[in-house]
Amino acid sequence: MTNPLLTPWDTPHALPPFDAIKDADFAPAVEAALSEARGNIAAIADNPDAPTFDNTVAALELAEATLGRVLGVFYGVAGADSNPAREALQRDFSPLLSAFGSEVTANAALFARIEDLWTRRDDLDLSEEQARVLMLSRRGFVRQGAQLTGTAADRLRDVKSRLAVLGTQFTQNLLADERDWFMPLAEEDLVGLPDFVIDAARAAGEAGDHGGPVVTLSRSLIVPCLQFSPRRDLRQRAYAAWTARGMNGGATDNRALAAETLALRGERAKLLGYDSFADYKLETEMAGTPGAVRDLLMQVWAPAKASAEADAEKLTALLHADGIAGPLEPWDWRYYSEKRRQAEHDLDEAALKPYLQLDRMIEASFACATRLFGLQFEPFDGPVYHPDVRLWNVTRDGKHIAVFVGDYFARASKRSGAWCMAMRSQQKLAGDVQPIVVNVCNFAKPAAGKPALLSYDDARTLFHEFGHALHQMLSDVTYESISGTSVARDFVELPSQLYEHWLEVPAVLSEFAVHAETGAPMPQDMLDRMLNAATYDMGFQTVEYIASALVDLEFHAGPPPADPMQRQAEILGDLGLPHAIGMRHATPHFAHVFAGDGYSSGYYSYMWSEVMDADAFAAFEEAGDPFDPALAQRLEQTVLSSGGSVDAAALYQQFRGRMPGVEALLKGRGLAA
Ligand SMILES: [Zn+2]
């Protein structure tokens, strides 16, 4: 029997032959692909010829081609359409692949060839893209410790493995605290809560066998409770429990783990030759240095704090009107803010939905790409991994550009959230390879014969993921390692968040946001309320976010604090955090930072990207045309087609003629003076 994952794909646009692939094919295909990759890498490392770019760096680019092809299919279906067999395979593959990755970066002969090329780089006559790929490849090895030997190498290995244990422990402690706490609600405690909260409280009570409705620390229950419960005493108890996660003493307390994690990260950075862990982490980011991150956050801090303080006065007045004396407390903010929102911005979601049909929003996202970049989208039939999946052939001037795959509906086999992945990435080293790009969402599937309807958040998500898809589809580079979205983490959300702005263009909404039954465009008042709702309570949201982002940064930018809680208090004290606002995530439950190091000294990056998307779209506003052809062309030539072939800051400068400023973000968040 031949394995369909390993044979050429004779399908439309060489799509994976999903109808022929069985779950039992994955493990043998991964095994074969890993052994092929190991053989290729050994051949490169042991090549008797002197190193050249082609026989070393370019050869490495191609060494894992089969593995990439098999895993692209596997992780595509494992995320979007899982089953117990695929979950078991994921558990099996993860240690195999991480061991393989470590083996490659620890291959001394291989690194010696790369280092040799690096020292001779100015004499190699490399193209700009080749020089970039060499730099990134070497940097990847160095950052994993390839230059260390002896006790330093041993110590780095020990530090990394202890950090992995600490990250897992942190997560498990947090889950235990979230699982253990509950607050029983008597029937009279339910008064004033909306039906959906009461239903959720009853369901949680039944699930936990508590004999009645309860509030748990699940975000989907505790946040609505803080938002809607008129009972101040209950809100206070709920808020205290919510903010005490990870610091309840005993076996699940995370404070000592946080201190040890920060100390070991500092040591890891020192072993690798960096001043601090933040210097190490930010080296690969567009921000580059802790100072640049601090500057950005502090520029937004003052206007955000001013806006939050003005809001706090309005909310305090509502509190006093309820006959409660004294200051507004953190457990009051969401409740009074919700009251104010209902009075000022009430938006009837049920009346809005018929105007946001999934199919019209897909058309809208395509129509914008046609106007901006000349892309055409033609549906076609081909092999798919689930009957809900739809395929489009993407062309420009008759030339095939990509296959776009849309998988929009929620189902039990799909993980939550929304994402974009390339099942095949664009590159030119192995021939002119066109990408297969998938957008996965979790929109509610309608009853048969009814149109699928979206919330405004859903529609934004659709545009967001399509922005990532454009970054993959318009990619025009030679080397796969820098293709499409293979860019710095604080740059990768620029194309996606930028694309969300086209949904807000009045001409787009008036053409595509039309009523499912009558075909009438959305009434102006509803449209205004919908757009205004997006910036409501931004002072609060910005303040709680920046407080967390700055604590994350300062923890990693200086010497590791012996007592992180004390350091956190100092940082917040210096900032002057308003009394009624807490951190979005405090240290003992800051999973972004302590569950692993993915977002450590990186929590700022959400705002970094938002600064850029607001500033980039402002270029179109300044041009007076959201579809300005010259700007659209420049956006493609710089940001969207270059992948990681050029430094992110340089790409942005090429597009905008300068680095981004915070003015457009402040305006977009309603924080401008
Ligand atoms: Zn995104």
Coordinates of C-alpha atoms in Angstrom, one line a residue, residues 355 514-521:
Y355 CA -27.7 42.7 8.3
V514 CA -27.9 44.4 3.8
H515 CA -30.9 42.7 5.5
A516 CA -31.2 39.0 4.9
E517 CA -34.9 39.2 4.0
T518 CA -35.6 42.7 2.8
G519 CA -32.2 43.5 1.2
A520 CA -32.3 46.9 2.8
P521 CA -29.1 48.5 3.9

